[in-house]
Short mmCIF file of C-alpha atoms in Angstrom, two decimals:
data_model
loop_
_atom_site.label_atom_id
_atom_site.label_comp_id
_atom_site.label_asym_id
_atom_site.label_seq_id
_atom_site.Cartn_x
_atom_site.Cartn_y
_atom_site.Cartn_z
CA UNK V 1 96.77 111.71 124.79
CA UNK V 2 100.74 111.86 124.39
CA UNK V 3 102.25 110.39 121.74
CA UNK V 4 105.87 108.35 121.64
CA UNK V 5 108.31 108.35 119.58
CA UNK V 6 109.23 104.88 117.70
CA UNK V 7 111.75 104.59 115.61
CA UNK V 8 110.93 101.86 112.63
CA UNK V 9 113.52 98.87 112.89
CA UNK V 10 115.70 97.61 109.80
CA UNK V 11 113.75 93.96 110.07
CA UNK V 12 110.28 96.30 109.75
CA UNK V 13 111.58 98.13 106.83
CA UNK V 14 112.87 94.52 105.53
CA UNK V 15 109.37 93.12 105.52
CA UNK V 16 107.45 96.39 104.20
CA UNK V 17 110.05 95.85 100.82
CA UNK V 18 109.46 92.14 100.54
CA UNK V 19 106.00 92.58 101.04
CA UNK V 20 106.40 95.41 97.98
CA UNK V 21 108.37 93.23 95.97
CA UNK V 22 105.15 90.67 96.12
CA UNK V 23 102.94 92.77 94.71
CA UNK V 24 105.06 94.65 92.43
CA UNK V 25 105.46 91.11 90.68
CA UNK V 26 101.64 90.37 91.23
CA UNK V 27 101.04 93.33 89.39
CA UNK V 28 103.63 92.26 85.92
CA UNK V 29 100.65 90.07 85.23
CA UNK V 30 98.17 92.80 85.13
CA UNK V 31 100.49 94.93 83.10
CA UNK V 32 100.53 93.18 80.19
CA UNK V 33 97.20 92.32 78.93
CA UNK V 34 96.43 89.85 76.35
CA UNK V 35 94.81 90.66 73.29
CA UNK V 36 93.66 94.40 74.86
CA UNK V 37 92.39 93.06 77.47
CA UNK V 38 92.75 91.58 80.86
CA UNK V 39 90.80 88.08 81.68
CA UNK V 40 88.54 87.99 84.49
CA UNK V 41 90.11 84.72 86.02
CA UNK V 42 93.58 86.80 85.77
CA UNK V 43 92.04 90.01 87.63
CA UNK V 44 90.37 88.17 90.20
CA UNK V 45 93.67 86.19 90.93
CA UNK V 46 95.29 89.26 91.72
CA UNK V 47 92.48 90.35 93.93
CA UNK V 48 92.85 87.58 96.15
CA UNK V 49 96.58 87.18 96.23
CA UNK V 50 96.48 90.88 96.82
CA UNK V 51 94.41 90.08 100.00
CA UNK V 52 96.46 87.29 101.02
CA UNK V 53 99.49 89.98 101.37
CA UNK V 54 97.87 92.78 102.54
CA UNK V 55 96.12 90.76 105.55
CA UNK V 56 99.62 89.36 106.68
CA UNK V 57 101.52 92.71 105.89
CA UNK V 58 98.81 94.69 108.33
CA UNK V 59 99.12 92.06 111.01
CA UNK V 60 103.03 92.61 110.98
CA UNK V 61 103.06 96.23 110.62
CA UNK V 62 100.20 97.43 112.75
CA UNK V 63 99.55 94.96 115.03
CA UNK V 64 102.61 93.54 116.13
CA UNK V 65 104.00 97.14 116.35
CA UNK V 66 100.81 97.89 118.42
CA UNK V 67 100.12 95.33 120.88
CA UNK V 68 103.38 93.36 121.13
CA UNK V 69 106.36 95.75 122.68
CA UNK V 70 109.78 94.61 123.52
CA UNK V 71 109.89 91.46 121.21
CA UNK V 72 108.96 91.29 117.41
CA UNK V 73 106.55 88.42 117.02
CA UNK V 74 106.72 86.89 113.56
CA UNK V 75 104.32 84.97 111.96
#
């Protein structure tokens, strides 16, 4: 199996820091906790936003990049 070379495009590295950005702020909420401790309703929040963004940042990373050549599809 040979492998090609791809080179990663500025609009690929755009998304991958927006998509960072997301869950860096996602995250702030986590990182301060009130009174010691974080609420259940809070953590499982994150969870699912968290699974919101990293279902759309695999489908524009992996499989656009793998089964769509030539064009980049967005959502």
């Amino acid at each position: 199996m040979t492998q090609s070379h791809k080179s990663v495009t500025m609009v690929e590295l755009f998304y991958d820091l927006i998509f960072a950005y997301a869950v860096g702020r996602m995250a702030q909420a986590l990182a301060l906790p009130t009174h010691g401790f974080i609420a259940p309703r809070m953590l499982g929040e994150f969870l699912m936003m968290l699974l919101v963004f990293w279902v759309i940042w695999t489908y524009q990373t992996v499989l656009a990049n793998r089964y769509f050549s030539g064009c980049l599809k967005i959502l």
